[in-house]
XYZ file of C-alpha atoms in Angstrom:
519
model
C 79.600 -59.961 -7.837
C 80.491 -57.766 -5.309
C 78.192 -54.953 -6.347
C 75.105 -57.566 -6.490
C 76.409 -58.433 -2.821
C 76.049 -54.665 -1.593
C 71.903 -54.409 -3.713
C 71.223 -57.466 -2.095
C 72.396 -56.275 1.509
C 70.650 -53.084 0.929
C 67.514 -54.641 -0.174
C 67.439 -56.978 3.046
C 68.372 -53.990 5.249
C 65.472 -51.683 3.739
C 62.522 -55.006 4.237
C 63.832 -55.173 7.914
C 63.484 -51.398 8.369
C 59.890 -51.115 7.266
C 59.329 -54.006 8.992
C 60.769 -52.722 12.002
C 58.755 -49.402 11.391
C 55.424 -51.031 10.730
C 56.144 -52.801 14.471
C 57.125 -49.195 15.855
C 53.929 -47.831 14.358
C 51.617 -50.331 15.450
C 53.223 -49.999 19.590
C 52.935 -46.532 19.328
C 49.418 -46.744 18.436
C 48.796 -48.564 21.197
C 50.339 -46.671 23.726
C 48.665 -43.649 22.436
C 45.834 -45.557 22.699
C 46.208 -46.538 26.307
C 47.770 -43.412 27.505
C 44.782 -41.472 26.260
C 45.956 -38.049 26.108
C 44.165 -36.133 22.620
C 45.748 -33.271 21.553
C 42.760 -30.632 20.339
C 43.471 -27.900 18.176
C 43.663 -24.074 19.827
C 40.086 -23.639 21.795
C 38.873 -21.298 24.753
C 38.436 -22.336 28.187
C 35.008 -21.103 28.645
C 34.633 -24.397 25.853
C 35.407 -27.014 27.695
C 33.137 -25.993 30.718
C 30.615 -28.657 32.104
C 27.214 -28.244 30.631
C 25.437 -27.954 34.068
C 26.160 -25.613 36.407
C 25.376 -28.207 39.038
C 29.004 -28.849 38.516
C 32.268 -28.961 40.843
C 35.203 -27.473 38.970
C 38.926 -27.170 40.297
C 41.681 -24.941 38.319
C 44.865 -24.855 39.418
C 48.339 -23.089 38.308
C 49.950 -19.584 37.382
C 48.116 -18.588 34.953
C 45.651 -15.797 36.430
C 43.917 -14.296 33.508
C 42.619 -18.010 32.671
C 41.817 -18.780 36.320
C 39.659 -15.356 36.280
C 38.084 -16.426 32.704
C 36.581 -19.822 34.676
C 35.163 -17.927 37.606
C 33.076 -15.394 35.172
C 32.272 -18.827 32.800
C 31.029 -20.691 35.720
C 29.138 -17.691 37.531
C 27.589 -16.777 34.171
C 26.293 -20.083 33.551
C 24.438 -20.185 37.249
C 22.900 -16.974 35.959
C 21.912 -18.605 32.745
C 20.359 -21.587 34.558
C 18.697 -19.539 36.920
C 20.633 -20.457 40.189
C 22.507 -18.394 42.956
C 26.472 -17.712 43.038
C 28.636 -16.593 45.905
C 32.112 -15.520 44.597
C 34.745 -15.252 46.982
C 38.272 -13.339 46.368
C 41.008 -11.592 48.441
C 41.673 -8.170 46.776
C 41.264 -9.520 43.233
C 40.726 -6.216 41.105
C 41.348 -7.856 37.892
C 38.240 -10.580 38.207
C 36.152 -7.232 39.488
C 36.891 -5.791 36.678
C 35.799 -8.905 34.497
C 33.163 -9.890 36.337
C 31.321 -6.295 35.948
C 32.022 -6.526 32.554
C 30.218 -9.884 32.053
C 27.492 -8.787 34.306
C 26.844 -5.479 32.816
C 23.146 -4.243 32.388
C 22.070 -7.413 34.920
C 20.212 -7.132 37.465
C 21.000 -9.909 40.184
C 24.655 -9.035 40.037
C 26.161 -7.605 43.008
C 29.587 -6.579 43.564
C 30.276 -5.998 47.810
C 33.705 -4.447 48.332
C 34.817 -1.235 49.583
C 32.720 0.776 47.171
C 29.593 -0.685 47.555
C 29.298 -2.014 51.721
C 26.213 -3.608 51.996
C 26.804 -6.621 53.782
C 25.263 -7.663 57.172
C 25.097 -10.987 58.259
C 22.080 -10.385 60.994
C 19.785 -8.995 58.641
C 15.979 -10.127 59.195
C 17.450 -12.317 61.780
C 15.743 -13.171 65.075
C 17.466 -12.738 68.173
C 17.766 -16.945 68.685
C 19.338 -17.178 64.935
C 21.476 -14.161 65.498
C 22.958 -16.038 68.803
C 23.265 -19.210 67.173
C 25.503 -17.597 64.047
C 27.951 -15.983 66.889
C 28.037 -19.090 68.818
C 28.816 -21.720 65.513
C 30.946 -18.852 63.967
C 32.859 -17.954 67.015
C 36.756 -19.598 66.984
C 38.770 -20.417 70.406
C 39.975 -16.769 70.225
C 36.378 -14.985 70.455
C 35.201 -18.059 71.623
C 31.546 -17.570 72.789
C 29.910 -20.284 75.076
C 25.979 -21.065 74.548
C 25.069 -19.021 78.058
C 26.268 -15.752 75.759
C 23.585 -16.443 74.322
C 21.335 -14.839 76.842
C 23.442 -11.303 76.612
C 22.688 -10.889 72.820
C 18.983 -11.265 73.703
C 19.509 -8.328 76.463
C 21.066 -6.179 73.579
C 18.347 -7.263 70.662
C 15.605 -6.652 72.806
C 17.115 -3.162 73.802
C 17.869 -2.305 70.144
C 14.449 -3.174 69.441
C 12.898 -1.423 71.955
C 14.629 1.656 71.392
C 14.099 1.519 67.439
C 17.155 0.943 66.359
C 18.041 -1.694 63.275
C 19.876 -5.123 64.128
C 22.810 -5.042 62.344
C 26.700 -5.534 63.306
C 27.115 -1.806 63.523
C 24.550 -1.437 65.944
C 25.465 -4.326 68.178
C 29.053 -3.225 67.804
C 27.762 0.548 69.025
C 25.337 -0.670 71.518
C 28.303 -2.999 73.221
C 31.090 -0.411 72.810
C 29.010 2.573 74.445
C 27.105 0.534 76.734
C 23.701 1.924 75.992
C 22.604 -1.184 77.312
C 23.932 -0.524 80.897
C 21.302 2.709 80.775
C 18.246 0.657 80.771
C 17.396 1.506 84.394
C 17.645 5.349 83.794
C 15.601 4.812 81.141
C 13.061 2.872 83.142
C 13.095 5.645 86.057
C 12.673 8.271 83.301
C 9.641 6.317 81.518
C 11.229 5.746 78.216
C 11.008 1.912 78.823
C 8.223 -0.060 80.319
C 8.951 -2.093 83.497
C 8.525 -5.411 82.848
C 10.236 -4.996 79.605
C 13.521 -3.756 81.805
C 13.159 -6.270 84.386
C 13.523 -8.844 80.952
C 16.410 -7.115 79.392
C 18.079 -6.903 82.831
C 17.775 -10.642 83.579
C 18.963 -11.632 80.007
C 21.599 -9.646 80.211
C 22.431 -10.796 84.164
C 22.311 -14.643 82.690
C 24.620 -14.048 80.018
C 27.363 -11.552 81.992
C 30.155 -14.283 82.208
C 30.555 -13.753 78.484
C 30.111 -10.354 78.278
C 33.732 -9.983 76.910
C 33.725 -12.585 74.562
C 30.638 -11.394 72.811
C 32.373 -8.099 73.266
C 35.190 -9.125 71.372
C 33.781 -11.296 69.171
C 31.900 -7.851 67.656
C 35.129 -5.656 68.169
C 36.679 -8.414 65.731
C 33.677 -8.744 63.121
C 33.787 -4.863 62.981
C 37.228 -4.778 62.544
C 37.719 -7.810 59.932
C 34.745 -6.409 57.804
C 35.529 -2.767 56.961
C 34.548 -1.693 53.856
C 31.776 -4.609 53.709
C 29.586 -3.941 56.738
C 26.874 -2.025 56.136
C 26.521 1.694 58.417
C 22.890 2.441 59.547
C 22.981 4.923 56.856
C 22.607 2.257 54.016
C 20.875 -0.085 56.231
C 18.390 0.146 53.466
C 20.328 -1.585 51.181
C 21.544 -3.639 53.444
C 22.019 -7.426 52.618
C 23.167 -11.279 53.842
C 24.747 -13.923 51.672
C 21.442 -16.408 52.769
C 19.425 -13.606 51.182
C 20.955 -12.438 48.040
C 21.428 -17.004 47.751
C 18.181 -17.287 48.197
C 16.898 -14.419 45.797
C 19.476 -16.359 43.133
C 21.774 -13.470 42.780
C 25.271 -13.306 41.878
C 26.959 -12.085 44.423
C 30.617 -11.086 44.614
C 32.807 -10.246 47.951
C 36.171 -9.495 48.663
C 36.928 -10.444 51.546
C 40.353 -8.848 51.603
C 42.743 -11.433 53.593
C 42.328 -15.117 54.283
C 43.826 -13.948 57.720
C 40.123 -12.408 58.610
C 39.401 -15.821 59.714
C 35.888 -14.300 61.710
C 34.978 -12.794 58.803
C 35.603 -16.063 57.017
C 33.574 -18.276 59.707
C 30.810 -15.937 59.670
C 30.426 -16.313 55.840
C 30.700 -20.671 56.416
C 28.239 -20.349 58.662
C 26.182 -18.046 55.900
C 26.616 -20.472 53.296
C 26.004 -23.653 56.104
C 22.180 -21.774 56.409
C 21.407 -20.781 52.533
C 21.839 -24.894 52.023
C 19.520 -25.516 54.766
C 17.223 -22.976 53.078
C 17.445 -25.357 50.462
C 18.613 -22.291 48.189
C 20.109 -23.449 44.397
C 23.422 -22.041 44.372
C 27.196 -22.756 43.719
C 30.645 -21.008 45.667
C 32.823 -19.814 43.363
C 36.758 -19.128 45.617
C 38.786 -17.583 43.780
C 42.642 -18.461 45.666
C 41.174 -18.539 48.918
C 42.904 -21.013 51.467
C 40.572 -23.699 52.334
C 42.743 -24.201 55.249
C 41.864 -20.820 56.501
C 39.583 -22.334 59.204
C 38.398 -25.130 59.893
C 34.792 -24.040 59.662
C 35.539 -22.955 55.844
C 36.747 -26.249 55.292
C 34.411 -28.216 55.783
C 32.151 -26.056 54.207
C 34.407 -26.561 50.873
C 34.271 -30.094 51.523
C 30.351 -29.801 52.342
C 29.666 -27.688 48.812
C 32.067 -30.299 47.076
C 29.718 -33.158 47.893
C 26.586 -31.511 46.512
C 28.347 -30.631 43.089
C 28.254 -26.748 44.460
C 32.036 -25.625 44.207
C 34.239 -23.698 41.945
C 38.001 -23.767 43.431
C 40.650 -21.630 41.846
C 44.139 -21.648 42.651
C 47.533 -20.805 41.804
C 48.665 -23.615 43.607
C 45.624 -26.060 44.843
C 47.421 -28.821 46.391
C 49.221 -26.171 48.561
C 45.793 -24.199 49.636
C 44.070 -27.849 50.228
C 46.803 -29.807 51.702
C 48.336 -27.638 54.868
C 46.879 -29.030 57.546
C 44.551 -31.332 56.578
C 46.823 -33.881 55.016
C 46.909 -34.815 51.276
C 43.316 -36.955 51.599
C 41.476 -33.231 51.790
C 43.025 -32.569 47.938
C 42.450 -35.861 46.815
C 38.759 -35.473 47.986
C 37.577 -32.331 46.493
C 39.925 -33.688 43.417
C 38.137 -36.934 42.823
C 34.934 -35.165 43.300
C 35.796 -32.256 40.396
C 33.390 -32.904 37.169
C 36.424 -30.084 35.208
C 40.070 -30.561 36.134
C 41.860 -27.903 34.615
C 46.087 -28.224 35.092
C 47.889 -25.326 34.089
C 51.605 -24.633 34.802
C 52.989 -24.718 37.965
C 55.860 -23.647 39.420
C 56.306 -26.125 42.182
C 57.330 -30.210 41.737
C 55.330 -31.312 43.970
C 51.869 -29.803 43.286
C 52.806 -30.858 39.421
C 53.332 -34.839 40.353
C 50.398 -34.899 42.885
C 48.241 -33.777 39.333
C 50.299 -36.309 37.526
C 49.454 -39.146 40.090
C 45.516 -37.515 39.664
C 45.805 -38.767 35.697
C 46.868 -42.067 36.073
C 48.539 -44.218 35.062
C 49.288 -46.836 31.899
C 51.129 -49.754 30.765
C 53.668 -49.013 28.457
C 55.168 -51.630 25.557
C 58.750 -50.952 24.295
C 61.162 -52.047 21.964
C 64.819 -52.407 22.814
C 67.122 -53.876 19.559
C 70.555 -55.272 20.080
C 72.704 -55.228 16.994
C 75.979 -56.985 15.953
C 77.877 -56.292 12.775
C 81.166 -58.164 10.795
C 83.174 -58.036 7.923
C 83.530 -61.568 5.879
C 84.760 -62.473 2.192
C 87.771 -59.916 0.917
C 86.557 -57.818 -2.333
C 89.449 -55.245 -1.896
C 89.517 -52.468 -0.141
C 86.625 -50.965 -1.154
C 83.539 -54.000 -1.582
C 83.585 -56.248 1.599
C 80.889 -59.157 1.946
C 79.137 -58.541 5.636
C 76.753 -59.584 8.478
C 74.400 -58.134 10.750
C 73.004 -59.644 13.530
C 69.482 -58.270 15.459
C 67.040 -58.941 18.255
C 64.558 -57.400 19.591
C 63.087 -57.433 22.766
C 59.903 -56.231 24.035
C 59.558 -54.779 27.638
C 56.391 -53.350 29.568
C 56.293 -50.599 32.387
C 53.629 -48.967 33.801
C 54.048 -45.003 33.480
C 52.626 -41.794 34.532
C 50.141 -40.600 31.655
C 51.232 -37.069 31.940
C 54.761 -36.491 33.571
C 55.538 -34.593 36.053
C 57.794 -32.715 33.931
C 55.054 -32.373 31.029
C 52.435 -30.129 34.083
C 55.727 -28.137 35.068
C 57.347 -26.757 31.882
C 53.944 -26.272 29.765
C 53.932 -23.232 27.785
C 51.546 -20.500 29.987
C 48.704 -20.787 27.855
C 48.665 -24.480 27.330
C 45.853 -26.493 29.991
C 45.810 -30.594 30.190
C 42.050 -30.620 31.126
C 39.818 -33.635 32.025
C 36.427 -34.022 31.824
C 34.100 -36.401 34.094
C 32.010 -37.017 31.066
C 35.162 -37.514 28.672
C 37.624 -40.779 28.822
C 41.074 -39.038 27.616
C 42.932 -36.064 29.184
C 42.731 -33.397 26.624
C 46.107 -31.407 25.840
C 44.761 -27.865 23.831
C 46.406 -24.220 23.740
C 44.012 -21.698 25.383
C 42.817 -18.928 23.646
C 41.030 -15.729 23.792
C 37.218 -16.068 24.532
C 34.076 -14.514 25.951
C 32.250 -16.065 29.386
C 28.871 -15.234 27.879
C 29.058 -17.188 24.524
C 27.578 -20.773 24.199
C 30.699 -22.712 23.143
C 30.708 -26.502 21.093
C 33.090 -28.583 22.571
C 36.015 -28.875 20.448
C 37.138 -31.853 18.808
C 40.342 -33.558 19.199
C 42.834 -33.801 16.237
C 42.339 -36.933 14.406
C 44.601 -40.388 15.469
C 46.135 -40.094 12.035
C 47.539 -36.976 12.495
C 49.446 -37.344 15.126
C 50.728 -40.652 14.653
C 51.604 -38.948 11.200
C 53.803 -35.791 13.239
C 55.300 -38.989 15.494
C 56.427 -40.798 12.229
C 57.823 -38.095 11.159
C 59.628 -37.346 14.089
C 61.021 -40.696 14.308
C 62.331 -40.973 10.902
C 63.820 -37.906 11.043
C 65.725 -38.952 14.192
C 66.617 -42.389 13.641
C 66.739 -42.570 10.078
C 69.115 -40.216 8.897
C 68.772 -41.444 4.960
C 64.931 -39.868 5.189
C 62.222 -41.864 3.332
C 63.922 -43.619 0.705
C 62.640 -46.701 -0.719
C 65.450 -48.536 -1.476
C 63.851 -51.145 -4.005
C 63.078 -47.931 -6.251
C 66.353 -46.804 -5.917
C 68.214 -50.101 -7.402
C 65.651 -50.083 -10.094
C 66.521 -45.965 -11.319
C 70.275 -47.365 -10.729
C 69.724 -50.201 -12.891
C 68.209 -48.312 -15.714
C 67.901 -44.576 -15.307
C 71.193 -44.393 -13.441
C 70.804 -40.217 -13.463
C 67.408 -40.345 -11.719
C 68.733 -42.865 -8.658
C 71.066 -39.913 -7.663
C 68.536 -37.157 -8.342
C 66.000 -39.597 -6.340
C 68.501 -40.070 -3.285
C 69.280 -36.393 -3.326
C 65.581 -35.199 -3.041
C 64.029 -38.358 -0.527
C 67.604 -38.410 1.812
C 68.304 -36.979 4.823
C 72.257 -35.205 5.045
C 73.652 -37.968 4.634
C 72.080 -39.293 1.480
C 72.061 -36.096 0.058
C 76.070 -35.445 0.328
C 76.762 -38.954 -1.155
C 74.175 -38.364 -3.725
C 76.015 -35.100 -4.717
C 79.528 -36.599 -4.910
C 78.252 -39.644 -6.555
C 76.536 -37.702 -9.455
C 79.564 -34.916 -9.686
C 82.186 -38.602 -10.579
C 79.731 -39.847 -12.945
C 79.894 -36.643 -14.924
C 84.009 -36.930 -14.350
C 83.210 -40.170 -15.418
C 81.397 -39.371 -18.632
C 83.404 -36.081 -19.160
C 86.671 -38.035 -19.163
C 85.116 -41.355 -21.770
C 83.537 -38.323 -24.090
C 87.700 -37.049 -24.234
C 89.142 -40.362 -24.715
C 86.722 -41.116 -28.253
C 87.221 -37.669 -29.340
C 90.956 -38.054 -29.529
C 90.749 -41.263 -30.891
């Protein structure tokens, strides 16, 4: 009686168990379903890039090599559509490097850095356009009021009298040696005409209070661009970011510090013009600050409205947030068609991503048990009860954790998509920016719910996947089998009983077998 007790006990506790599991699988289901994170299988980045170019994409975290990869992806595809790129780095040899590789044998690549200075900002300016850039580009430092703009005209006029090309070397020269100051020698000795001096000589008399600024506004520029300003020896090849934009070139330039804050304004006000121009183009920057100055910024938050910005970071809520307030990252966040998280190193940038994902309601199951002894069998078979509840619970959580964006493995990405619903978890790997990728598919539902099952059983079911009704019946009738069945479908456990049990049944056997032979 007692035994029938303990098959019946089992056989109740194994129906609630797969009941209890078919409830488990059915909430975890659905909070896979509303937390809406799909695992894919191993991909590139360059995959999962928008199909237009006419796209804004933001990558942040400490992975370099994959933040590099994006840039080349992203200008490569302008190329392929037929539109402009301006990439922007500080000192970045390693996306140089990659970027000449992927733009090898083309010929509307160009690379401006200290090996190739070819940059002017005046070029096939007039003198009213070349005031206006100092004037909008000028900071409080070299601050330059709108009556300077009278004194450029002196100097333009003189350069162009004289024959000389209008570029920031030449202003710089004509300002620092005051050739300027000569123009009534020159008009005594006949080398200028008189009316022509009396013109120069009243521009430059109606713009003398900011003489110095204008001076130091082109003692700066000079300064902050060396080893991208063109010399009137290459003025030939010389070249402005509204030009190569407009010719829909790819154009690459390193402009060394985010501290050249000039040099920075100048190329804001550059990129303010080629979108007046109407030019096609998009601004790749490559862990620039877009705090640098304020002119930049809003440029970055210009470019972000018209789908025109790439924005690469190791840490992007750091470069966007500093003094601007958490509203600028949220901005050019919300307004990102690719959001790529990789890992990052700080707390804080990891839960402002988090908060970016969303959120989800969350069902759980709690169970409260209670167990007794009743009836007296011996020492060995006791009668029992077991008491149960459960009790379902909601809470609204975090679809990816904080914790989940910090500790990710270096080559892992959580990545969403405008034109996707679910976040998509995938290990990066190796890939080329100037393939045509499918996107990759996510693993199917089944599978991971599968791996979670798994997990779960393994963890709080220590017996493994034993189906206790099969067991009685091998018990019953094949009482060999039932052990050899427990000892292959049980966990530790199982397996250790299954083993002792089996070694006393041969005792068992062993010792009845001696008993008839000696009788």
């Amino acid at each position: 009686m007692a035994i029938l007790d303990i098959f019946v006990e089992i056989i109740r506790r194994s129906g609630s168990r797969r009941r209890r599991n078919r409830v488990l699988n059915e909430t975890d289901d659905l909070n896979d379903s509303n937390r809406n994170v799909a695992e894919y299988g191993s991909a590139p980045i360059e995959a999962f890039m928008p199909t237009s170019s006419e796209s804004n994409i933001l990558v942040s975290g400490s992975n370099g090599d994959l933040r590099d990869r994006v840039c080349c992806a992203a200008a490569w595809k302008c190329a392929q559509d037929g539109r402009g790129a301006l990439i922007l780095h500080c000192g970045n040899g390693t996306l140089t490097d990659r970027m000449q590789d992927v733009f090898r044998g083309e010929s509307n690549f160009l690379c401006i850095d200290r090996d190739n200075p070819v940059y002017d900002p005046f070029i096939d300016l007039e003198k009213t356009e070349i005031a206006q850039l100092m004037i909008s580009s000028s900071a409080q430092t070299e601050r330059i009021e709108s009556i300077g703009s009278s004194y450029i005209y002196g100097m333009y006029d003189y350069l162009g009298h004289i024959g000389r090309p209008i570029c920031a070397e030449t202003l710089y020269n004509c300002m620092r040696n005051r050739s300027h100051e000569q123009i009534e020698q020159d008009c005594a000795d006949g080398y200028i005409p008189e009316y022509l001096a009396m013109r120069i000589q009243s521009e430059l008399a109606q713009g003398q209070m900011e003489k110095g600024s204008v001076e130091q506004y082109l003692n700066i520029l000079h300064m902050q661009g060396q080893g991208l300003l063109c010399t009137e020896r290459n003025f030939d090849y010389a070249t402005s970011i509204r030009k190569a934009l407009r010719e829909r070139k790819i154009v690459m330039i390193d402009v060394s510090t985010i501290s050249n804050h000039l040099l920075l304004d100048v190329i804001a006000q550059e990129i303010a013009a080629a979108m007046l121009d109407r030019s096609d183009f998009s601004v790749i920057v490559n862990s620039l600050s877009a705090n640098a100055t304020p002119n930049f910024f809003r440029q970055m938050e210009a470019l972000s409205g018209r789908r025109r910005l790439v924005y690469v970071s190791t840490d992007a809520y750091a470069d966007l947030e500093s003094g601007n307030g958490q509203v600028a990252f949220m901005s050019i966040l919300g307004r990102s068609d690719l959001v790529v998280a990789l890992r990052h190193y700080s707390s804080i940038s990891a839960q402002r991503f988090s908060d970016f994902f969303g959120r989800y309601e969350r069902r759980e199951w709690t169970r409260q048990m209670s167990q007794g002894r009743n009836g007296d069998f011996g020492d060995i078979f006791r009668g029992g009860h077991s008491n149960s509840s459960d009790n379902e619970s909601l809470r609204m959580c975090n679809r990816l954790e904080e914790s989940e964006i910090s500790a990710q493995d270096q080559d892992h990405a959580f990545i969403k998509r405008s034109d996707i619903n679910e976040i998509i978890s995938v290990e990066i790997v190796s890939g080329d920016a100037r393939r045509n990728y499918s996107l990759p598919v996510p693993q199917s539902r089944w599978r991971r719910r599968n791996r979670s099952n798994n997990a779960r059983n393994t963890n709080a079911n220590p017996s493994g996947g034993i189906n206790w009704g099969v067991f009685i019946l091998l018990l019953l009738f094949l009482t060999p089998f039932a052990f050899l069945y427990l000892f292959v479908r049980g966990g530790r456990m199982a397996k250790t009983f299954a083993v002792i049990a089996f070694i006393l049944m041969l005792l068992g056997v062993s010792y009845v077998i001696s008993i008839n032979a000696i009788q």
